[in-house]
Amino acid sequence: MTSAPFAVPVDGLRHLSHETRVIATPWSRMVRGIGLGQYPVAHDPAAAARIRHAFSLLDAKGVDDAYTRFSRLLAGFALDVTDPGRALRTTDLQRDLRPVLAAVRAEENPYFRVMAGCILMDAVAKLGLDRALLVNAETDFPAEILAVADTIEPDRIKDENAGRHGHYEKLSAYTAVFLAMGQLGLKDRLVTGRRNHVREALRLLDKIPAPFFRGRGGAMLLSVISLLGHERFIFDDGRDFVAEVLSYLDRADELNLFPAFPQPMSENFTRIYPLLTMLNAVAMSGRAEAYLNHGRDRLAQARELFGRITPVERTHMGLYYLIALHNLGRLHDQVPDLDAFVEDIVGQWAHIDPGADYFLNGIAYTYIIQTAMLTGRMDLIGDRTLERLVDGFPGLDRTDDDRINRPYPFAYALNVLGEVGAAHLLFEPRDAYAGATPVAWVVDRLSPGGRDEHRLYMLNHALVGQALRLRGPGRGETPLFRDFAFADRRRVPGRP
């Protein structure tokens, strides 16, 4: 197998788009469905065929729930729009969107209906289509989705942290809605009229009991509010929600509401994860210098915690850390030898078995490859690295939990391999799968209809994201991201 040279869409931190700097890590994209379709490239018929083939495999397996149907229809719509051989008129677009809208509305779970609706709105913006397709005399789709977010009830997530989330899911839904409406140029709707939705969403932070979830969820909400230019509400009515979340993180021991993970993680991991996401929110706030010393030296705290987590945990957190420091303009003084830092993280691939479990080891390679790509060090990724990732999924037959959650790391792998021009490896026969392709092998081992795999939706996100990427490099950033300016940056000449 030969993989080099990689067809990477970015080559170092200097070249990152604002969207990548705001939504850099695969967690937001694969789990929450925000920021899909980053790094646009020219339409590729072979890539388009792979996306359609993956959905046909799911269909043959009987996977036809509303969310998968929506994802298949939206991906197909995006592929048709981006195909230079097709010239779609407005009437064609209206016709082709009707079944996509119907699939969104058929999703019974309100959180997933909101997520699907937001992905659709984001797609319309990124494809350069007229928002009148969604806002016209007959329908007001953004208002419809915003109303659905109101119906999301607390503590409905069924995972290892059941009962610790509070309004975490509703907060995440509002984050996605705000971002999608901003993409369509409708951000002022959120703060005018009878309700101020930004204020209401911020007050949901008080209803998320675990510091981990308040920090991780709150960071993305705060970042999106700053992106929209509504940051004045963060400091509204005598409150400062950024400072409050940072202070709440400091109460982790007192509250004793630490999160559970699919595999054992160190206590320091539970501390650094929300802190690093909050540092990115701080970078977007325009008040970085004040917050970096709120309560304590936050950069010193992050540096200390990063040194305490395990090497495999550092593969997860390294990308969060680097992006936050880059956005703060503090990368050079906090990581003076960037090459050595990246080499250490990426070099961990040789010590990690991606088939050992679906989370801790299973998604580590994704972060390793993405860290190499975003820092311009794809020279550290070779054929053997990719082979171990691509051939690792049979190992996830070890336990029922790993088997049921196999779509989680597979989605991550498909996403990152697509970004480095190596997604074809998942669609070619391989010895590790007895001559089958990895994608066919994984789909074939789903439960009937995919009903047991509650994280199967992440594979849909990976496929939709790949479809949106094919819109062409000329459709890079939308005005929402392009017009944002990171404040308080102290650039060092010659450094990223």
CSV table of C-alpha atoms in Angstrom, one decimal:
chain,number,residue,atom,x,y,z
A,1,MET,CA,0.0,0.0,0.0
A,2,THR,CA,1.4,3.4,-0.9
A,3,SER,CA,-0.2,6.6,0.5
A,4,ALA,CA,2.3,9.4,0.0
A,5,PRO,CA,2.2,12.1,-1.0
A,6,PHE,CA,-0.9,13.0,0.9
A,7,ALA,CA,-3.4,15.3,-0.8
A,8,VAL,CA,-3.9,17.4,2.3
A,9,PRO,CA,-6.1,20.5,2.2
A,10,VAL,CA,-4.0,22.5,4.7
A,11,ASP,CA,-0.3,22.6,5.5
A,12,GLY,CA,0.2,24.1,8.9
A,13,LEU,CA,-1.6,26.3,11.4
A,14,ARG,CA,-1.1,29.4,9.4
A,15,HIS,CA,-3.4,28.0,6.7
A,16,LEU,CA,-6.3,27.1,8.9
A,17,SER,CA,-9.7,28.6,8.1
A,18,HIS,CA,-11.6,30.4,10.8
A,19,GLU,CA,-14.1,27.5,10.8
A,20,THR,CA,-11.4,25.1,11.5
A,21,ARG,CA,-10.0,27.2,14.3
A,22,VAL,CA,-13.5,27.4,15.9
A,23,ILE,CA,-14.5,23.8,15.2
A,24,ALA,CA,-11.1,22.0,14.8
A,25,THR,CA,-11.6,18.7,16.5
A,26,PRO,CA,-13.6,15.7,15.1
A,27,TRP,CA,-15.8,15.4,18.3
A,28,SER,CA,-17.9,18.4,17.4
A,29,ARG,CA,-18.3,17.3,13.8
A,30,MET,CA,-18.9,13.6,14.3
A,31,VAL,CA,-20.9,13.7,17.6
A,32,ARG,CA,-22.7,17.0,17.3
A,33,GLY,CA,-22.8,17.4,13.5
A,34,ILE,CA,-21.5,21.0,13.5
A,35,GLY,CA,-18.8,22.2,11.1
A,36,LEU,CA,-19.2,19.4,8.6
A,37,GLY,CA,-17.6,19.7,5.2
A,38,GLN,CA,-14.5,21.6,6.2
A,39,TYR,CA,-11.6,21.7,3.8
A,40,PRO,CA,-13.5,21.9,0.5
A,41,VAL,CA,-11.9,20.3,-2.6
A,42,ALA,CA,-12.9,19.9,-6.2
A,43,HIS,CA,-15.7,17.5,-7.0
A,44,ASP,CA,-14.3,14.0,-7.4
A,45,PRO,CA,-16.6,11.4,-9.2
A,46,ALA,CA,-14.7,8.5,-7.4
A,47,ALA,CA,-15.2,10.1,-4.0
A,48,ALA,CA,-18.9,10.7,-4.8
A,49,ALA,CA,-19.3,7.1,-5.9
A,50,ARG,CA,-17.8,5.9,-2.6
A,51,ILE,CA,-20.3,8.0,-0.6
A,52,ARG,CA,-23.2,6.7,-2.5
A,53,HIS,CA,-21.9,3.1,-2.2
A,54,ALA,CA,-21.7,3.4,1.6
A,55,PHE,CA,-25.3,4.5,1.8
A,56,SER,CA,-26.3,1.7,-0.5
A,57,LEU,CA,-24.6,-0.8,1.9
A,58,LEU,CA,-26.6,0.7,4.8
A,59,ASP,CA,-29.8,0.4,2.8
A,60,ALA,CA,-29.1,-3.2,1.9
A,61,LYS,CA,-28.6,-3.9,5.6
A,62,GLY,CA,-32.0,-2.5,6.3
A,63,VAL,CA,-30.8,0.7,7.9
A,64,ASP,CA,-33.6,3.1,7.0
A,65,ASP,CA,-34.4,5.1,10.1
A,66,ALA,CA,-35.4,8.7,9.5
A,67,TYR,CA,-31.9,10.1,10.4
A,68,THR,CA,-30.1,7.8,8.0
A,69,ARG,CA,-32.7,8.6,5.3
A,70,PHE,CA,-32.2,12.3,5.9
A,71,SER,CA,-28.4,11.9,5.7
A,72,ARG,CA,-28.5,9.8,2.5
A,73,LEU,CA,-30.9,12.3,0.8
A,74,LEU,CA,-28.8,15.3,1.9
A,75,ALA,CA,-25.6,13.7,0.8
A,76,GLY,CA,-27.1,12.9,-2.6
A,77,PHE,CA,-28.4,16.4,-2.9
A,78,ALA,CA,-25.0,17.9,-2.1
A,79,LEU,CA,-23.3,15.5,-4.6
A,80,ASP,CA,-25.8,16.6,-7.3
A,81,VAL,CA,-25.3,20.3,-6.6
A,82,THR,CA,-21.5,20.0,-6.7
A,83,ASP,CA,-21.4,17.9,-9.8
A,84,PRO,CA,-20.0,20.2,-12.6
A,85,GLY,CA,-21.8,18.0,-15.1
A,86,ARG,CA,-25.2,19.0,-13.8
A,87,ALA,CA,-26.9,22.3,-14.0
A,88,LEU,CA,-29.7,22.5,-11.5
A,89,ARG,CA,-32.3,25.2,-11.8
A,90,THR,CA,-34.2,26.7,-8.8
A,91,THR,CA,-37.2,24.5,-9.5
A,92,ASP,CA,-34.9,21.4,-9.5
A,93,LEU,CA,-33.4,22.4,-6.1
A,94,GLN,CA,-36.8,23.0,-4.7
A,95,ARG,CA,-38.0,19.6,-5.9
A,96,ASP,CA,-34.9,17.8,-4.6
A,97,LEU,CA,-35.1,19.4,-1.2
A,98,ARG,CA,-38.6,18.3,-0.5
A,99,PRO,CA,-37.8,14.8,0.5
A,100,VAL,CA,-34.8,16.0,2.6
A,101,LEU,CA,-37.2,18.3,4.5
A,102,ALA,CA,-39.7,15.5,4.9
A,103,ALA,CA,-37.0,13.2,6.3
A,104,VAL,CA,-36.0,15.9,8.9
A,105,ARG,CA,-39.6,16.3,10.0
A,106,ALA,CA,-40.0,12.5,10.2
A,107,GLU,CA,-37.3,12.2,12.9
A,108,GLU,CA,-39.2,11.7,16.2
A,109,ASN,CA,-36.4,12.4,18.6
A,110,PRO,CA,-36.4,16.3,18.9
A,111,TYR,CA,-32.7,16.5,19.5
A,112,PHE,CA,-31.9,14.5,16.3
A,113,ARG,CA,-34.5,16.5,14.4
A,114,VAL,CA,-32.8,19.7,15.5
A,115,MET,CA,-29.4,18.3,14.5
A,116,ALA,CA,-30.6,17.2,11.1
A,117,GLY,CA,-32.2,20.6,10.5
A,118,CYS,CA,-29.1,22.4,11.4
A,119,ILE,CA,-26.9,20.3,9.2
A,120,LEU,CA,-29.3,21.1,6.3
A,121,MET,CA,-29.2,24.8,7.0
A,122,ASP,CA,-25.4,24.7,7.2
A,123,ALA,CA,-25.3,22.8,3.9
A,124,VAL,CA,-27.4,25.3,2.1
A,125,ALA,CA,-25.1,28.0,3.2
A,126,LYS,CA,-21.9,26.1,2.3
A,127,LEU,CA,-23.2,25.1,-1.1
A,128,GLY,CA,-23.9,28.7,-1.9
A,129,LEU,CA,-27.6,28.3,-2.3
A,130,ASP,CA,-30.3,30.9,-1.8
A,131,ARG,CA,-31.7,30.7,1.7
A,132,ALA,CA,-35.1,31.3,0.1
A,133,LEU,CA,-35.1,27.5,-0.4
A,134,LEU,CA,-35.7,27.3,3.4
A,135,VAL,CA,-37.3,30.7,4.2
A,136,ASN,CA,-40.1,31.7,1.9
A,137,ALA,CA,-43.8,32.4,1.8
A,138,GLU,CA,-44.7,28.8,2.4
A,139,THR,CA,-42.2,27.8,5.1
A,140,ASP,CA,-39.8,29.2,7.7
A,141,PHE,CA,-37.6,26.3,8.3
A,142,PRO,CA,-35.1,28.0,10.7
A,143,ALA,CA,-38.0,29.1,13.0
A,144,GLU,CA,-39.4,25.6,12.8
A,145,ILE,CA,-36.1,24.1,14.0
A,146,LEU,CA,-35.6,26.7,16.7
A,147,ALA,CA,-39.1,25.8,18.1
A,148,VAL,CA,-38.2,22.1,18.2
A,149,ALA,CA,-35.1,22.9,20.4
A,150,ASP,CA,-37.6,24.2,23.0
A,151,THR,CA,-39.1,20.7,23.4
A,152,ILE,CA,-35.8,18.9,24.3
A,153,GLU,CA,-36.1,17.6,27.9
A,154,PRO,CA,-33.2,17.2,30.3
A,155,ASP,CA,-31.3,14.0,31.0
A,156,ARG,CA,-32.5,12.1,28.0
A,157,ILE,CA,-29.0,11.0,26.8
A,158,LYS,CA,-28.7,7.3,27.3
A,159,ASP,CA,-25.0,6.7,27.8
A,160,GLU,CA,-22.5,6.0,30.6
A,161,ASN,CA,-23.3,9.5,32.1
A,162,ALA,CA,-27.0,9.2,32.4
A,163,GLY,CA,-28.3,11.6,35.0
A,164,ARG,CA,-25.3,13.9,35.0
A,165,HIS,CA,-26.1,15.9,31.9
A,166,GLY,CA,-29.0,18.1,32.9
A,167,HIS,CA,-29.8,20.5,30.0
A,168,TYR,CA,-26.5,19.6,28.2
A,169,GLU,CA,-28.3,18.2,25.2
A,170,LYS,CA,-30.6,21.3,24.9
A,171,LEU,CA,-27.7,23.6,25.3
A,172,SER,CA,-25.9,21.7,22.5
A,173,ALA,CA,-29.0,21.9,20.3
A,174,TYR,CA,-29.2,25.7,20.8
A,175,THR,CA,-25.5,26.0,19.9
A,176,ALA,CA,-26.2,24.2,16.6
A,177,VAL,CA,-29.3,26.2,15.8
A,178,PHE,CA,-27.5,29.5,16.5
A,179,LEU,CA,-24.6,28.5,14.3
A,180,ALA,CA,-26.9,27.4,11.5
A,181,MET,CA,-29.0,30.5,11.6
A,182,GLY,CA,-25.8,32.6,11.5
A,183,GLN,CA,-24.7,30.7,8.4
A,184,LEU,CA,-28.0,31.7,6.7
A,185,GLY,CA,-27.5,35.4,7.8
A,186,LEU,CA,-30.3,35.2,10.3
A,187,LYS,CA,-28.4,35.9,13.5
A,188,ASP,CA,-30.3,39.0,14.5
A,189,ARG,CA,-33.5,36.9,14.8
A,190,LEU,CA,-32.0,35.3,17.9
A,191,VAL,CA,-32.0,38.6,19.9
A,192,THR,CA,-34.9,40.5,18.6
A,193,GLY,CA,-38.6,40.1,19.1
A,194,ARG,CA,-40.5,38.6,22.0
A,195,ARG,CA,-37.6,36.3,23.1
A,196,ASN,CA,-33.9,36.7,23.4
A,197,HIS,CA,-32.8,33.2,22.6
A,198,VAL,CA,-29.1,33.9,23.4
A,199,ARG,CA,-29.9,35.0,26.9
A,200,GLU,CA,-32.1,31.9,27.4
A,201,ALA,CA,-29.4,29.5,26.2
A,202,LEU,CA,-26.8,31.1,28.4
A,203,ARG,CA,-29.0,30.5,31.4
A,204,LEU,CA,-29.1,26.8,30.6
A,205,LEU,CA,-25.5,26.6,31.8
A,206,ASP,CA,-26.8,26.8,35.4
A,207,LYS,CA,-28.8,23.7,34.7
A,208,ILE,CA,-25.9,21.4,33.8
A,209,PRO,CA,-24.6,20.0,37.0
A,210,ALA,CA,-21.3,18.3,36.1
A,211,PRO,CA,-18.4,20.7,35.6
A,212,PHE,CA,-17.1,18.5,32.7
A,213,PHE,CA,-20.3,18.9,30.7
A,214,ARG,CA,-20.9,22.5,31.6
A,215,GLY,CA,-17.4,23.3,30.4
A,216,ARG,CA,-17.4,21.3,27.2
A,217,GLY,CA,-20.9,22.2,26.2
A,218,GLY,CA,-20.6,25.8,27.4
A,219,ALA,CA,-17.4,26.4,25.6
A,220,MET,CA,-19.0,25.7,22.2
A,221,LEU,CA,-22.0,27.8,23.0
A,222,LEU,CA,-19.9,30.7,24.1
A,223,SER,CA,-17.7,30.4,21.0
A,224,VAL,CA,-20.7,30.5,18.7
A,225,ILE,CA,-22.2,33.5,20.5
A,226,SER,CA,-18.9,35.4,20.0
A,227,LEU,CA,-18.8,34.2,16.4
A,228,LEU,CA,-22.2,35.7,15.8
A,229,GLY,CA,-21.2,39.0,17.3
A,230,HIS,CA,-23.6,38.7,20.2
A,231,GLU,CA,-20.9,38.5,22.9
A,232,ARG,CA,-22.4,41.4,24.8
A,233,PHE,CA,-25.0,39.0,26.2
A,234,ILE,CA,-22.2,36.9,27.7
A,235,PHE,CA,-21.5,39.8,30.0
A,236,ASP,CA,-25.1,40.8,30.5
A,237,ASP,CA,-27.1,41.7,33.6
A,238,GLY,CA,-24.1,41.8,36.0
A,239,ARG,CA,-23.0,38.3,35.0
A,240,ASP,CA,-20.0,37.0,33.1
A,241,PHE,CA,-20.7,33.5,31.8
A,242,VAL,CA,-17.1,32.8,30.7
A,243,ALA,CA,-15.8,33.6,34.2
A,244,GLU,CA,-18.6,31.7,35.8
A,245,VAL,CA,-17.8,28.5,33.8
A,246,LEU,CA,-14.1,28.8,34.6
A,247,SER,CA,-14.9,29.1,38.3
A,248,TYR,CA,-17.3,26.2,38.1
A,249,LEU,CA,-14.6,24.0,36.7
A,250,ASP,CA,-12.5,24.7,39.8
A,251,ARG,CA,-15.3,23.2,42.0
A,252,ALA,CA,-14.9,19.7,40.4
A,253,ASP,CA,-13.6,18.1,43.6
A,254,GLU,CA,-16.2,19.8,45.8
A,255,LEU,CA,-19.1,18.7,43.5
A,256,ASN,CA,-17.7,15.2,42.9
A,257,LEU,CA,-19.6,14.8,39.6
A,258,PHE,CA,-16.9,13.4,37.4
A,259,PRO,CA,-17.9,12.0,34.1
A,260,ALA,CA,-17.6,8.3,33.1
A,261,PHE,CA,-16.0,7.2,29.9
A,262,PRO,CA,-16.3,4.0,27.9
A,263,GLN,CA,-12.8,3.1,29.0
A,264,PRO,CA,-11.0,4.2,32.1
A,265,MET,CA,-9.5,7.7,31.8
A,266,SER,CA,-7.4,9.5,34.3
A,267,GLU,CA,-8.9,12.1,36.6
A,268,ASN,CA,-6.6,14.7,35.0
A,269,PHE,CA,-8.2,14.0,31.6
A,270,THR,CA,-11.6,14.9,33.0
A,271,ARG,CA,-10.1,18.2,34.1
A,272,ILE,CA,-8.1,19.2,31.1
A,273,TYR,CA,-10.8,18.4,28.5
A,274,PRO,CA,-13.3,21.1,29.5
A,275,LEU,CA,-10.5,23.6,30.3
A,276,LEU,CA,-9.0,23.3,26.8
A,277,THR,CA,-12.4,23.8,25.2
A,278,MET,CA,-13.0,26.8,27.4
A,279,LEU,CA,-9.6,28.3,26.4
A,280,ASN,CA,-10.8,28.3,22.8
A,281,ALA,CA,-13.9,30.2,23.9
A,282,VAL,CA,-11.6,32.6,25.8
A,283,ALA,CA,-9.7,33.1,22.5
A,284,MET,CA,-12.9,34.1,20.8
A,285,SER,CA,-14.2,36.4,23.5
A,286,GLY,CA,-12.0,39.4,22.9
A,287,ARG,CA,-11.1,39.4,26.6
A,288,ALA,CA,-8.4,36.8,26.7
A,289,GLU,CA,-5.9,38.6,28.9
A,290,ALA,CA,-8.5,38.9,31.7
A,291,TYR,CA,-9.7,35.3,31.6
A,292,LEU,CA,-6.4,33.7,31.3
A,293,ASN,CA,-5.7,34.8,34.9
A,294,HIS,CA,-9.2,34.4,36.2
A,295,GLY,CA,-8.9,32.5,39.5
A,296,ARG,CA,-5.5,31.2,38.5
A,297,ASP,CA,-3.0,31.1,35.6
A,298,ARG,CA,-5.1,29.1,33.2
A,299,LEU,CA,-2.2,28.4,30.8
A,300,ALA,CA,0.0,27.1,33.6
A,301,GLN,CA,-2.9,25.0,34.7
A,302,ALA,CA,-3.4,23.5,31.2
A,303,ARG,CA,0.4,22.9,30.8
A,304,GLU,CA,0.5,21.1,34.2
A,305,LEU,CA,-2.5,18.9,33.4
A,306,PHE,CA,-1.2,18.1,29.9
A,307,GLY,CA,2.0,16.8,31.5
A,308,ARG,CA,0.0,14.6,33.9
A,309,ILE,CA,-2.3,12.8,31.5
A,310,THR,CA,-1.2,9.5,29.9
A,311,PRO,CA,0.5,9.3,26.5
A,312,VAL,CA,-2.6,7.9,24.8
A,313,GLU,CA,-4.8,10.6,26.5
A,314,ARG,CA,-2.4,13.2,25.1
A,315,THR,CA,-3.1,12.0,21.6
A,316,HIS,CA,-6.7,13.0,22.2
A,317,MET,CA,-6.0,16.3,23.9
A,318,GLY,CA,-3.0,17.5,21.9
A,319,LEU,CA,-5.0,18.9,19.1
A,320,TYR,CA,-7.3,20.8,21.5
A,321,TYR,CA,-4.3,22.2,23.2
A,322,LEU,CA,-2.5,23.4,20.1
A,323,ILE,CA,-5.5,25.0,18.5
A,324,ALA,CA,-6.4,26.8,21.7
A,325,LEU,CA,-2.9,28.1,22.1
A,326,HIS,CA,-2.7,29.1,18.4
A,327,ASN,CA,-6.0,31.0,18.7
A,328,LEU,CA,-4.8,32.8,21.8
A,329,GLY,CA,-1.5,33.8,20.1
A,330,ARG,CA,0.4,31.9,22.8
A,331,LEU,CA,1.7,28.8,21.0
A,332,HIS,CA,5.3,30.0,20.8
A,333,ASP,CA,5.8,30.8,24.5
A,334,GLN,CA,3.8,27.8,25.7
A,335,VAL,CA,5.2,25.2,23.2
A,336,PRO,CA,8.6,26.6,22.2
A,337,ASP,CA,9.5,23.4,20.3
A,338,LEU,CA,6.4,22.7,18.3
A,339,ASP,CA,8.1,20.0,16.1
A,340,ALA,CA,9.2,18.0,19.2
A,341,PHE,CA,5.7,18.3,20.7
A,342,VAL,CA,4.0,17.1,17.5
A,343,GLU,CA,6.6,14.3,17.0
A,344,ASP,CA,5.9,13.0,20.5
A,345,ILE,CA,2.1,12.9,20.0
A,346,VAL,CA,2.2,11.5,16.5
A,347,GLY,CA,4.9,8.9,17.4
A,348,GLN,CA,2.5,7.3,19.9
A,349,TRP,CA,0.8,5.5,17.0
A,350,ALA,CA,3.5,2.8,17.3
A,351,HIS,CA,2.4,2.0,20.9
A,352,ILE,CA,-1.4,2.1,20.4
A,353,ASP,CA,-3.6,-0.7,19.1
A,354,PRO,CA,-6.6,1.0,17.4
A,355,GLY,CA,-8.6,-2.2,17.7
A,356,ALA,CA,-8.1,-2.5,21.5
A,357,ASP,CA,-11.3,-0.6,22.3
A,358,TYR,CA,-13.6,1.8,20.5
A,359,PHE,CA,-12.8,5.0,22.4
A,360,LEU,CA,-9.5,5.5,24.2
A,361,ASN,CA,-7.4,3.6,21.6
A,362,GLY,CA,-10.0,3.4,18.9
A,363,ILE,CA,-10.1,7.1,18.0
A,364,ALA,CA,-6.6,8.0,19.0
A,365,TYR,CA,-5.2,7.5,15.5
A,366,THR,CA,-7.8,10.0,14.2
A,367,TYR,CA,-6.4,12.7,16.5
A,368,ILE,CA,-2.8,11.7,15.7
A,369,ILE,CA,-3.4,12.0,11.9
A,370,GLN,CA,-5.4,15.3,12.3
A,371,THR,CA,-2.7,16.8,14.5
A,372,ALA,CA,-0.1,15.9,11.9
A,373,MET,CA,-2.2,17.4,9.1
A,374,LEU,CA,-3.1,20.7,10.9
A,375,THR,CA,0.5,21.3,12.0
A,376,GLY,CA,2.0,20.5,8.5
A,377,ARG,CA,3.7,17.4,9.7
A,378,MET,CA,2.2,14.7,7.5
A,379,ASP,CA,5.8,13.5,6.9
A,380,LEU,CA,5.3,11.7,10.3
A,381,ILE,CA,2.5,9.6,8.9
A,382,GLY,CA,3.4,6.6,6.8
A,383,ASP,CA,1.8,3.5,5.2
A,384,ARG,CA,2.2,1.5,8.4
A,385,THR,CA,0.3,4.0,10.4
A,386,LEU,CA,-2.6,4.0,8.0
A,387,GLU,CA,-2.6,0.2,7.7
A,388,ARG,CA,-2.9,-0.2,11.5
A,389,LEU,CA,-5.9,2.2,11.5
A,390,VAL,CA,-7.7,0.7,8.5
A,391,ASP,CA,-7.1,-2.9,9.6
A,392,GLY,CA,-8.0,-2.4,13.3
A,393,PHE,CA,-11.8,-2.8,13.2
A,394,PRO,CA,-12.0,-6.6,13.5
A,395,GLY,CA,-10.4,-6.2,17.0
A,396,LEU,CA,-13.6,-4.5,18.1
A,397,ASP,CA,-15.4,-7.8,18.3
A,398,ARG,CA,-13.8,-8.4,21.7
A,399,THR,CA,-16.8,-7.2,23.7
A,400,ASP,CA,-20.4,-6.5,22.9
A,401,ASP,CA,-19.8,-2.8,23.9
A,402,ASP,CA,-17.0,-2.4,21.4
A,403,ARG,CA,-19.0,-4.2,18.7
A,404,ILE,CA,-22.1,-2.1,19.2
A,405,ASN,CA,-20.0,1.1,19.2
A,406,ARG,CA,-17.8,0.2,16.2
A,407,PRO,CA,-19.4,2.9,14.1
A,408,TYR,CA,-18.0,5.5,16.4
A,409,PRO,CA,-14.3,5.0,15.6
A,410,PHE,CA,-15.1,4.0,12.0
A,411,ALA,CA,-16.8,7.4,11.4
A,412,TYR,CA,-13.8,9.2,12.9
A,413,ALA,CA,-11.5,7.1,10.6
A,414,LEU,CA,-13.6,7.8,7.5
A,415,ASN,CA,-13.6,11.5,8.3
A,416,VAL,CA,-9.9,11.9,8.7
A,417,LEU,CA,-8.9,9.6,5.9
A,418,GLY,CA,-11.1,11.6,3.6
A,419,GLU,CA,-9.3,14.8,4.7
A,420,VAL,CA,-5.9,13.4,3.9
A,421,GLY,CA,-7.0,11.9,0.6
A,422,ALA,CA,-6.9,8.3,1.8
A,423,ALA,CA,-10.6,7.4,2.2
A,424,HIS,CA,-10.3,4.9,-0.7
A,425,LEU,CA,-8.4,2.5,1.7
A,426,LEU,CA,-11.7,1.8,3.4
A,427,PHE,CA,-13.4,0.9,0.1
A,428,GLU,CA,-10.8,-1.5,-1.2
A,429,PRO,CA,-10.5,-5.3,-0.4
A,430,ARG,CA,-8.1,-6.1,2.4
A,431,ASP,CA,-6.6,-9.3,3.8
A,432,ALA,CA,-7.6,-8.2,7.4
A,433,TYR,CA,-11.3,-8.5,6.2
A,434,ALA,CA,-10.9,-11.8,4.3
A,435,GLY,CA,-10.9,-9.9,1.0
A,436,ALA,CA,-13.9,-7.7,1.9
A,437,THR,CA,-13.7,-4.0,2.0
A,438,PRO,CA,-13.6,-2.4,5.5
A,439,VAL,CA,-16.8,-0.5,4.9
A,440,ALA,CA,-18.7,-3.5,3.7
A,441,TRP,CA,-17.3,-5.6,6.5
A,442,VAL,CA,-18.3,-3.1,9.2
A,443,VAL,CA,-21.8,-2.5,7.8
A,444,ASP,CA,-22.4,-6.2,7.3
A,445,ARG,CA,-21.8,-6.8,11.0
A,446,LEU,CA,-24.3,-4.2,12.2
A,447,SER,CA,-27.4,-5.6,14.0
A,448,PRO,CA,-30.5,-6.0,11.8
A,449,GLY,CA,-31.4,-2.5,10.6
A,450,GLY,CA,-28.6,-1.1,12.8
A,451,ARG,CA,-31.1,-0.9,15.7
A,452,ASP,CA,-28.5,-1.7,18.4
A,453,GLU,CA,-25.8,0.7,17.3
A,454,HIS,CA,-27.0,4.0,18.9
A,455,ARG,CA,-23.9,5.8,17.6
A,456,LEU,CA,-24.5,4.8,13.9
A,457,TYR,CA,-25.6,8.4,13.2
A,458,MET,CA,-21.9,9.4,13.4
A,459,LEU,CA,-21.2,7.4,10.2
A,460,ASN,CA,-23.9,9.5,8.6
A,461,HIS,CA,-22.2,12.6,9.7
A,462,ALA,CA,-18.9,11.4,8.2
A,463,LEU,CA,-20.5,10.7,4.8
A,464,VAL,CA,-22.4,14.0,4.7
A,465,GLY,CA,-19.2,15.8,5.6
A,466,GLN,CA,-17.4,14.2,2.8
A,467,ALA,CA,-20.1,15.1,0.4
A,468,LEU,CA,-20.1,18.7,1.4
A,469,ARG,CA,-16.3,18.9,1.0
A,470,LEU,CA,-16.8,18.2,-2.8
A,471,ARG,CA,-18.3,21.7,-3.3
A,472,GLY,CA,-14.9,23.0,-4.5
A,473,PRO,CA,-12.2,25.1,-3.0
A,474,GLY,CA,-13.9,28.3,-4.4
A,475,ARG,CA,-16.6,27.8,-1.8
A,476,GLY,CA,-14.4,28.0,1.2
A,477,GLU,CA,-15.6,30.0,4.2
A,478,THR,CA,-19.0,31.5,4.5
A,479,PRO,CA,-19.3,35.2,5.4
A,480,LEU,CA,-20.0,34.3,9.0
A,481,PHE,CA,-16.6,32.7,9.6
A,482,ARG,CA,-14.7,34.9,7.1
A,483,ASP,CA,-15.7,38.1,8.7
A,484,PHE,CA,-14.8,37.0,12.3
A,485,ALA,CA,-11.5,38.4,13.7
A,486,PHE,CA,-9.7,36.7,16.6
A,487,ALA,CA,-8.8,39.4,19.2
A,488,ASP,CA,-5.9,39.7,21.6
A,489,ARG,CA,-3.5,37.8,19.3
A,490,ARG,CA,0.2,38.3,19.8
A,491,ARG,CA,1.8,37.0,16.7
A,492,VAL,CA,5.5,36.1,16.7
A,493,PRO,CA,7.3,36.7,13.3
A,494,GLY,CA,8.1,33.4,11.7
A,495,ARG,CA,6.0,31.3,14.0
A,496,PRO,CA,2.5,29.9,13.4
